[in-house]
mmCIF file of C-alpha atoms in Angstrom:
data_model
loop_
_atom_site.group_PDB
_atom_site.id
_atom_site.type_symbol
_atom_site.label_atom_id
_atom_site.label_comp_id
_atom_site.label_asym_id
_atom_site.label_seq_id
_atom_site.Cartn_x
_atom_site.Cartn_y
_atom_site.Cartn_z
ATOM 1 C CA UNK A 1 114.849 90.292 81.295
ATOM 2 C CA UNK A 2 115.496 91.248 77.693
ATOM 3 C CA UNK A 3 115.066 94.869 76.653
ATOM 4 C CA UNK A 4 112.195 93.902 74.317
ATOM 5 C CA UNK A 5 110.245 91.926 76.954
ATOM 6 C CA UNK A 6 106.781 93.177 77.892
ATOM 7 C CA UNK A 7 106.795 94.323 81.525
ATOM 8 C CA UNK A 8 103.678 95.123 83.572
ATOM 9 C CA UNK A 9 104.234 97.528 86.486
ATOM 10 C CA UNK A 10 101.161 97.281 88.706
ATOM 11 C CA UNK A 11 100.783 100.422 90.805
ATOM 12 C CA UNK A 12 102.831 102.652 88.502
ATOM 13 C CA UNK A 13 101.427 105.889 89.928
ATOM 14 C CA UNK A 14 102.422 105.067 93.495
ATOM 15 C CA UNK A 15 105.780 105.841 95.060
ATOM 16 C CA UNK A 16 107.278 102.365 94.542
ATOM 17 C CA UNK A 17 105.720 101.606 91.161
ATOM 18 C CA UNK A 18 106.712 104.960 89.682
ATOM 19 C CA UNK A 19 110.284 104.485 90.912
ATOM 20 C CA UNK A 20 110.476 101.003 89.362
ATOM 21 C CA UNK A 21 109.164 102.399 86.082
ATOM 22 C CA UNK A 22 111.785 105.183 86.137
ATOM 23 C CA UNK A 23 114.540 102.647 86.784
ATOM 24 C CA UNK A 24 113.365 100.340 84.005
ATOM 25 C CA UNK A 25 113.325 103.217 81.534
ATOM 26 C CA UNK A 26 116.746 104.353 82.737
ATOM 27 C CA UNK A 27 118.132 100.899 81.977
ATOM 28 C CA UNK A 28 116.567 100.769 78.517
ATOM 29 C CA UNK A 29 113.453 98.670 79.174
ATOM 30 C CA UNK A 30 110.800 100.577 77.256
ATOM 31 C CA UNK A 31 108.125 97.941 76.565
ATOM 32 C CA UNK A 32 106.307 98.763 79.793
ATOM 33 C CA UNK A 33 102.562 98.275 80.331
ATOM 34 C CA UNK A 34 100.723 100.399 82.894
ATOM 35 C CA UNK A 35 97.078 100.884 83.830
ATOM 36 C CA UNK A 36 95.401 103.394 86.116
ATOM 37 C CA UNK A 37 92.836 102.206 88.651
ATOM 38 C CA UNK A 38 90.057 103.569 86.421
ATOM 39 C CA UNK A 39 91.396 101.502 83.526
ATOM 40 C CA UNK A 40 91.954 98.305 85.535
ATOM 41 C CA UNK A 41 90.571 97.498 88.976
ATOM 42 C CA UNK A 42 93.009 94.948 90.363
ATOM 43 C CA UNK A 43 90.489 93.853 93.006
ATOM 44 C CA UNK A 44 88.168 92.635 90.227
ATOM 45 C CA UNK A 45 89.228 89.122 89.247
ATOM 46 C CA UNK A 46 87.413 89.086 85.915
ATOM 47 C CA UNK A 47 88.990 92.382 84.848
ATOM 48 C CA UNK A 48 92.458 91.168 85.805
ATOM 49 C CA UNK A 49 91.946 87.933 83.871
ATOM 50 C CA UNK A 50 90.877 89.845 80.752
ATOM 51 C CA UNK A 51 93.894 92.145 81.053
ATOM 52 C CA UNK A 52 96.401 89.266 81.269
ATOM 53 C CA UNK A 53 94.682 87.388 78.442
ATOM 54 C CA UNK A 54 94.882 90.447 76.180
ATOM 55 C CA UNK A 55 98.323 91.808 77.100
ATOM 56 C CA UNK A 56 100.264 88.628 77.963
ATOM 57 C CA UNK A 57 103.095 90.339 79.888
ATOM 58 C CA UNK A 58 106.420 88.527 80.225
ATOM 59 C CA UNK A 59 107.316 90.036 83.609
ATOM 60 C CA UNK A 60 105.278 91.603 86.410
ATOM 61 C CA UNK A 61 106.292 93.987 89.193
ATOM 62 C CA UNK A 62 103.436 93.903 91.727
ATOM 63 C CA UNK A 63 103.842 97.235 93.520
ATOM 64 C CA UNK A 64 100.144 98.104 93.830
ATOM 65 C CA UNK A 65 98.843 98.248 97.402
ATOM 66 C CA UNK A 66 96.638 100.128 99.823
ATOM 67 C CA UNK A 67 99.086 101.662 102.292
ATOM 68 C CA UNK A 68 99.068 104.009 105.277
ATOM 69 C CA UNK A 69 100.490 104.757 108.704
ATOM 70 C CA UNK A 70 99.342 103.810 112.206
ATOM 71 C CA UNK A 71 96.243 106.018 112.126
ATOM 72 C CA UNK A 72 95.035 104.742 108.761
ATOM 73 C CA UNK A 73 95.582 101.091 109.729
ATOM 74 C CA UNK A 74 93.729 101.556 113.010
ATOM 75 C CA UNK A 75 90.853 103.332 111.267
ATOM 76 C CA UNK A 76 90.226 100.775 108.524
ATOM 77 C CA UNK A 77 91.894 97.380 109.147
ATOM 78 C CA UNK A 78 89.190 95.482 107.247
ATOM 79 C CA UNK A 79 89.667 97.696 104.190
ATOM 80 C CA UNK A 80 93.447 97.261 104.311
ATOM 81 C CA UNK A 81 93.152 93.498 104.523
ATOM 82 C CA UNK A 82 90.450 93.053 101.883
ATOM 83 C CA UNK A 83 91.886 95.352 99.230
ATOM 84 C CA UNK A 84 95.451 94.081 99.530
ATOM 85 C CA UNK A 85 94.423 90.430 99.641
ATOM 86 C CA UNK A 86 92.155 90.770 96.626
ATOM 87 C CA UNK A 87 94.549 92.619 94.338
ATOM 88 C CA UNK A 88 97.512 90.422 95.288
ATOM 89 C CA UNK A 89 95.702 87.149 94.737
ATOM 90 C CA UNK A 90 94.130 88.302 91.469
ATOM 91 C CA UNK A 91 97.406 89.477 89.933
ATOM 92 C CA UNK A 92 99.561 86.589 91.181
ATOM 93 C CA UNK A 93 97.002 83.979 90.150
ATOM 94 C CA UNK A 94 96.543 85.524 86.691
ATOM 95 C CA UNK A 95 100.316 85.718 86.229
ATOM 96 C CA UNK A 96 100.563 81.984 86.919
ATOM 97 C CA UNK A 97 97.573 81.090 84.728
ATOM 98 C CA UNK A 98 98.859 83.114 81.774
ATOM 99 C CA UNK A 99 102.469 81.951 81.853
ATOM 100 C CA UNK A 100 104.288 85.036 83.126
ATOM 101 C CA UNK A 101 108.014 84.256 83.132
ATOM 102 C CA UNK A 102 108.643 85.966 86.452
ATOM 103 C CA UNK A 103 106.700 88.029 88.973
ATOM 104 C CA UNK A 104 108.077 90.179 91.756
ATOM 105 C CA UNK A 105 105.855 90.779 94.774
ATOM 106 C CA UNK A 106 106.553 93.894 96.854
ATOM 107 C CA UNK A 107 105.743 93.488 100.526
ATOM 108 C CA UNK A 108 106.731 95.344 103.685
ATOM 109 C CA UNK A 109 108.966 94.862 106.707
ATOM 110 C CA UNK A 110 105.818 94.954 108.882
ATOM 111 C CA UNK A 111 105.384 91.259 108.036
ATOM 112 C CA UNK A 112 107.956 90.431 110.687
ATOM 113 C CA UNK A 113 107.107 89.860 114.374
ATOM 114 C CA UNK A 114 106.796 92.861 116.669
ATOM 115 C CA UNK A 115 109.601 91.641 118.915
ATOM 116 C CA UNK A 116 111.733 89.850 116.343
ATOM 117 C CA UNK A 117 115.504 89.665 116.976
ATOM 118 C CA UNK A 118 117.224 92.709 115.484
ATOM 119 C CA UNK A 119 118.285 93.150 112.762
ATOM 120 C CA UNK A 120 115.480 91.037 111.313
ATOM 121 C CA UNK A 121 116.490 88.197 109.021
ATOM 122 C CA UNK A 122 114.162 86.812 106.378
ATOM 123 C CA UNK A 123 113.739 83.564 108.325
ATOM 124 C CA UNK A 124 112.180 85.240 111.384
ATOM 125 C CA UNK A 125 108.843 85.420 109.547
ATOM 126 C CA UNK A 126 105.940 83.903 111.540
ATOM 127 C CA UNK A 127 108.082 83.096 114.575
ATOM 128 C CA UNK A 128 105.963 85.226 116.974
ATOM 129 C CA UNK A 129 103.145 87.796 117.137
ATOM 130 C CA UNK A 130 102.780 90.723 114.730
ATOM 131 C CA UNK A 131 102.589 94.400 115.645
ATOM 132 C CA UNK A 132 98.872 95.011 116.446
ATOM 133 C CA UNK A 133 98.768 98.497 114.889
ATOM 134 C CA UNK A 134 99.320 97.158 111.354
ATOM 135 C CA UNK A 135 98.373 93.509 111.722
ATOM 136 C CA UNK A 136 95.728 93.510 108.963
ATOM 137 C CA UNK A 137 98.135 94.907 106.370
ATOM 138 C CA UNK A 138 100.900 92.551 107.499
ATOM 139 C CA UNK A 139 98.645 89.499 107.226
ATOM 140 C CA UNK A 140 97.686 90.457 103.685
ATOM 141 C CA UNK A 141 101.331 90.871 102.672
ATOM 142 C CA UNK A 142 102.301 87.574 104.297
ATOM 143 C CA UNK A 143 99.541 85.871 102.313
ATOM 144 C CA UNK A 144 100.882 87.340 99.077
ATOM 145 C CA UNK A 145 104.457 86.190 99.613
ATOM 146 C CA UNK A 146 103.305 82.763 100.772
ATOM 147 C CA UNK A 147 101.103 82.354 97.702
ATOM 148 C CA UNK A 148 104.142 83.071 95.526
ATOM 149 C CA UNK A 149 106.128 80.534 97.523
ATOM 150 C CA UNK A 150 103.429 77.873 97.200
ATOM 151 C CA UNK A 151 103.045 78.413 93.439
ATOM 152 C CA UNK A 152 106.806 78.031 93.024
ATOM 153 C CA UNK A 153 106.741 74.819 95.007
ATOM 154 C CA UNK A 154 103.652 73.308 93.381
ATOM 155 C CA UNK A 155 103.862 74.562 89.791
ATOM 156 C CA UNK A 156 107.479 75.579 89.250
ATOM 157 C CA UNK A 157 106.808 79.278 88.756
ATOM 158 C CA UNK A 158 109.509 81.893 89.222
ATOM 159 C CA UNK A 159 107.789 84.339 91.572
ATOM 160 C CA UNK A 160 109.972 86.248 94.042
ATOM 161 C CA UNK A 161 109.216 88.553 96.976
ATOM 162 C CA UNK A 162 110.989 91.679 98.191
ATOM 163 C CA UNK A 163 110.352 93.131 101.660
ATOM 164 C CA UNK A 164 111.300 96.824 101.897
ATOM 165 C CA UNK A 165 111.821 98.774 105.074
ATOM 166 C CA UNK A 166 110.193 102.213 105.569
ATOM 167 C CA UNK A 167 110.325 103.973 102.206
ATOM 168 C CA UNK A 168 110.257 107.628 101.220
ATOM 169 C CA UNK A 169 110.860 109.771 98.151
ATOM 170 C CA UNK A 170 109.078 111.176 95.076
ATOM 171 C CA UNK A 171 105.340 110.418 94.725
ATOM 172 C CA UNK A 172 104.973 109.623 98.428
ATOM 173 C CA UNK A 173 101.623 109.913 100.200
ATOM 174 C CA UNK A 174 101.488 113.160 102.201
ATOM 175 C CA UNK A 175 97.961 112.814 103.582
ATOM 176 C CA UNK A 176 97.776 114.489 107.017
ATOM 177 C CA UNK A 177 96.477 111.382 108.839
ATOM 178 C CA UNK A 178 96.960 108.438 106.450
ATOM 179 C CA UNK A 179 100.628 108.724 105.507
ATOM 180 C CA UNK A 180 103.728 107.082 106.962
ATOM 181 C CA UNK A 181 105.911 108.823 109.508
ATOM 182 C CA UNK A 182 108.494 110.557 107.310
ATOM 183 C CA UNK A 183 106.129 112.131 104.745
ATOM 184 C CA UNK A 184 103.738 113.026 107.571
ATOM 185 C CA UNK A 185 106.549 114.886 109.361
ATOM 186 C CA UNK A 186 107.571 116.701 106.172
ATOM 187 C CA UNK A 187 104.039 117.992 105.664
ATOM 188 C CA UNK A 188 103.471 118.850 109.314
ATOM 189 C CA UNK A 189 106.657 120.860 109.703
ATOM 190 C CA UNK A 190 106.226 122.558 106.330
ATOM 191 C CA UNK A 191 102.706 123.690 107.220
ATOM 192 C CA UNK A 192 103.870 124.797 110.681
ATOM 193 C CA UNK A 193 106.642 126.878 109.132
ATOM 194 C CA UNK A 194 104.255 128.491 106.658
ATOM 195 C CA UNK A 195 101.676 129.325 109.320
ATOM 196 C CA UNK A 196 104.223 130.565 111.849
ATOM 197 C CA UNK A 197 103.202 127.961 114.439
ATOM 198 C CA UNK A 198 105.224 127.920 117.638
ATOM 199 C CA UNK A 199 105.098 124.138 118.088
ATOM 200 C CA UNK A 200 104.379 120.819 116.379
ATOM 201 C CA UNK A 201 102.897 117.829 118.220
ATOM 202 C CA UNK A 202 104.098 114.335 117.278
ATOM 203 C CA UNK A 203 102.785 110.919 118.277
ATOM 204 C CA UNK A 204 104.421 108.743 120.932
ATOM 205 C CA UNK A 205 107.610 109.568 122.821
ATOM 206 C CA UNK A 206 110.194 109.533 120.021
ATOM 207 C CA UNK A 207 112.063 106.452 121.253
ATOM 208 C CA UNK A 208 111.195 103.825 118.572
ATOM 209 C CA UNK A 209 114.022 103.039 116.183
ATOM 210 C CA UNK A 210 113.351 102.951 112.450
ATOM 211 C CA UNK A 211 115.234 102.343 109.223
ATOM 212 C CA UNK A 212 114.529 104.329 106.039
ATOM 213 C CA UNK A 213 115.289 103.595 102.385
ATOM 214 C CA UNK A 214 115.087 106.074 99.515
ATOM 215 C CA UNK A 215 112.648 104.664 96.974
ATOM 216 C CA UNK A 216 114.983 104.964 93.974
ATOM 217 C CA UNK A 217 117.476 102.728 95.785
ATOM 218 C CA UNK A 218 114.708 100.156 96.210
ATOM 219 C CA UNK A 219 113.803 100.394 92.517
ATOM 220 C CA UNK A 220 117.399 99.657 91.536
ATOM 221 C CA UNK A 221 117.317 96.554 93.744
ATOM 222 C CA UNK A 222 113.968 95.431 92.311
ATOM 223 C CA UNK A 223 115.218 95.468 88.716
ATOM 224 C CA UNK A 224 118.489 93.854 89.817
ATOM 225 C CA UNK A 225 116.668 91.007 91.595
ATOM 226 C CA UNK A 226 114.355 90.415 88.657
ATOM 227 C CA UNK A 227 117.463 89.684 86.611
ATOM 228 C CA UNK A 228 119.612 87.732 89.082
ATOM 229 C CA UNK A 229 117.486 86.184 91.869
ATOM 230 C CA UNK A 230 115.320 83.093 91.633
ATOM 231 C CA UNK A 231 115.086 81.892 95.224
ATOM 232 C CA UNK A 232 111.934 80.969 97.107
ATOM 233 C CA UNK A 233 112.766 82.987 100.225
ATOM 234 C CA UNK A 234 111.960 86.688 100.371
ATOM 235 C CA UNK A 235 114.741 89.302 100.142
ATOM 236 C CA UNK A 236 114.955 92.200 102.586
ATOM 237 C CA UNK A 237 115.503 95.708 101.221
ATOM 238 C CA UNK A 238 116.845 98.372 103.572
ATOM 239 C CA UNK A 239 119.631 100.810 104.273
ATOM 240 C CA UNK A 240 121.023 98.806 107.195
ATOM 241 C CA UNK A 241 121.017 101.975 109.332
ATOM 242 C CA UNK A 242 118.530 103.078 111.979
ATOM 243 C CA UNK A 243 117.502 106.323 113.656
ATOM 244 C CA UNK A 244 115.140 107.103 116.523
ATOM 245 C CA UNK A 245 111.860 108.795 115.660
ATOM 246 C CA UNK A 246 112.953 111.631 117.937
ATOM 247 C CA UNK A 247 116.173 112.209 115.997
ATOM 248 C CA UNK A 248 114.358 111.820 112.694
ATOM 249 C CA UNK A 249 111.867 114.467 113.774
ATOM 250 C CA UNK A 250 114.657 116.917 114.588
ATOM 251 C CA UNK A 251 116.327 116.191 111.238
ATOM 252 C CA UNK A 252 113.128 116.788 109.269
ATOM 253 C CA UNK A 253 112.443 120.023 111.177
ATOM 254 C CA UNK A 254 115.965 121.217 110.390
ATOM 255 C CA UNK A 255 115.701 120.395 106.667
ATOM 256 C CA UNK A 256 112.275 122.037 106.372
ATOM 257 C CA UNK A 257 113.442 125.075 108.343
ATOM 258 C CA UNK A 258 111.053 124.868 111.309
ATOM 259 C CA UNK A 259 112.655 126.166 114.513
ATOM 260 C CA UNK A 260 109.705 125.943 116.925
ATOM 261 C CA UNK A 261 109.077 123.495 119.765
ATOM 262 C CA UNK A 262 108.484 119.773 119.238
ATOM 263 C CA UNK A 263 105.901 118.318 121.645
ATOM 264 C CA UNK A 264 105.394 114.581 122.136
ATOM 265 C CA UNK A 265 101.869 113.230 122.737
ATOM 266 C CA UNK A 266 102.582 110.114 124.790
ATOM 267 C CA UNK A 267 98.901 109.134 124.824
ATOM 268 C CA UNK A 268 99.377 108.053 121.204
ATOM 269 C CA UNK A 269 100.989 104.683 120.246
ATOM 270 C CA UNK A 270 104.665 104.270 119.412
ATOM 271 C CA UNK A 271 104.235 101.204 117.236
ATOM 272 C CA UNK A 272 106.974 98.579 117.067
ATOM 273 C CA UNK A 273 109.865 99.480 119.439
ATOM 274 C CA UNK A 274 112.573 98.735 116.877
ATOM 275 C CA UNK A 275 112.516 97.683 113.247
ATOM 276 C CA UNK A 276 115.814 97.128 111.441
ATOM 277 C CA UNK A 277 116.239 94.701 108.569
ATOM 278 C CA UNK A 278 119.168 92.381 108.022
ATOM 279 C CA UNK A 279 120.079 93.215 104.416
ATOM 280 C CA UNK A 280 123.106 90.923 104.158
ATOM 281 C CA UNK A 281 121.431 88.675 101.569
ATOM 282 C CA UNK A 282 120.955 91.546 99.087
ATOM 283 C CA UNK A 283 124.417 92.911 99.830
ATOM 284 C CA UNK A 284 126.021 89.519 99.180
ATOM 285 C CA UNK A 285 124.388 89.562 95.752
ATOM 286 C CA UNK A 286 126.056 92.906 95.036
ATOM 287 C CA UNK A 287 123.461 95.550 95.976
ATOM 288 C CA UNK A 288 123.786 98.279 98.581
ATOM 289 C CA UNK A 289 121.677 101.371 99.328
ATOM 290 C CA UNK A 290 123.327 104.541 98.004
ATOM 291 C CA UNK A 291 121.329 107.544 99.247
ATOM 292 C CA UNK A 292 122.201 108.962 102.709
ATOM 293 C CA UNK A 293 119.156 109.817 104.827
ATOM 294 C CA UNK A 294 119.769 113.592 104.955
ATOM 295 C CA UNK A 295 120.218 113.771 101.184
ATOM 296 C CA UNK A 296 117.137 111.633 100.586
ATOM 297 C CA UNK A 297 114.956 113.748 102.881
ATOM 298 C CA UNK A 298 116.092 116.902 101.074
ATOM 299 C CA UNK A 299 115.102 115.325 97.745
ATOM 300 C CA UNK A 300 111.756 114.204 99.168
ATOM 301 C CA UNK A 301 111.074 117.683 100.558
ATOM 302 C CA UNK A 302 111.871 119.264 97.183
ATOM 303 C CA UNK A 303 109.370 116.874 95.589
ATOM 304 C CA UNK A 304 106.737 117.767 98.203
ATOM 305 C CA UNK A 305 107.159 121.525 97.736
ATOM 306 C CA UNK A 306 107.095 121.214 93.948
ATOM 307 C CA UNK A 307 104.194 118.807 93.549
ATOM 308 C CA UNK A 308 102.054 118.747 96.690
ATOM 309 C CA UNK A 309 102.303 122.012 98.586
#
């Protein structure tokens, strides 16, 4: 990318999109196009076509998505599938039709099989069954990355896909029932501390293993890949380190300052037993996550207290 190129960041108000925009500005890319949902409904094909015809962006970061944790996915799988499929296909198709030089599609590590060999390499995609608790979202994301792959193969486009692990950081979603595990824990323990609660109840038994990546580290990788990577296979984005949900819960409680009891509701689902990405491909290209988990959680908690409490 040249500094003068016109760059469209779809989903700029979300956690990932806002981080990519910050990183672009930090590196001197200031010709950035953004639209709110009220200004441009990405699920409306005609509106997306008109936008690309008028703006003619050179590069596109597709970070817009409907996201949520286990509860949200279980509550509305049809909504998750429809919205993500529609916005992905509309943006990717319009980018191809209007000659975008390069598009980057942001997916999720939930695309990989529930019981994939750990750590999960990019080539384990579609080798066995998905995790049922987020299957609808995963299928939508798989469709997006495959559409990019097929356009590259059939029409010679330069569309790449990045699959991040569990993300956290500024502008996260802290909804009490529709957020991912780390922001949900931050809110729950913060509210428990404020109210003087003696205990906090968490889902499952605490045994699943998860990997977490600070969103600004992901943004750095996204801009890096837009400049150096042109392969057809997706690229994993993660820290390469894992922690049990039980240990994560204790860490969040400590950072927030909650010293009550943690109770586990084993009637609730655990989700995938283990989910660790193989990030050797990105590391071989010269990228590595920088933010330690404790430091990142402290930064995320500061953002929550400042902007959401």
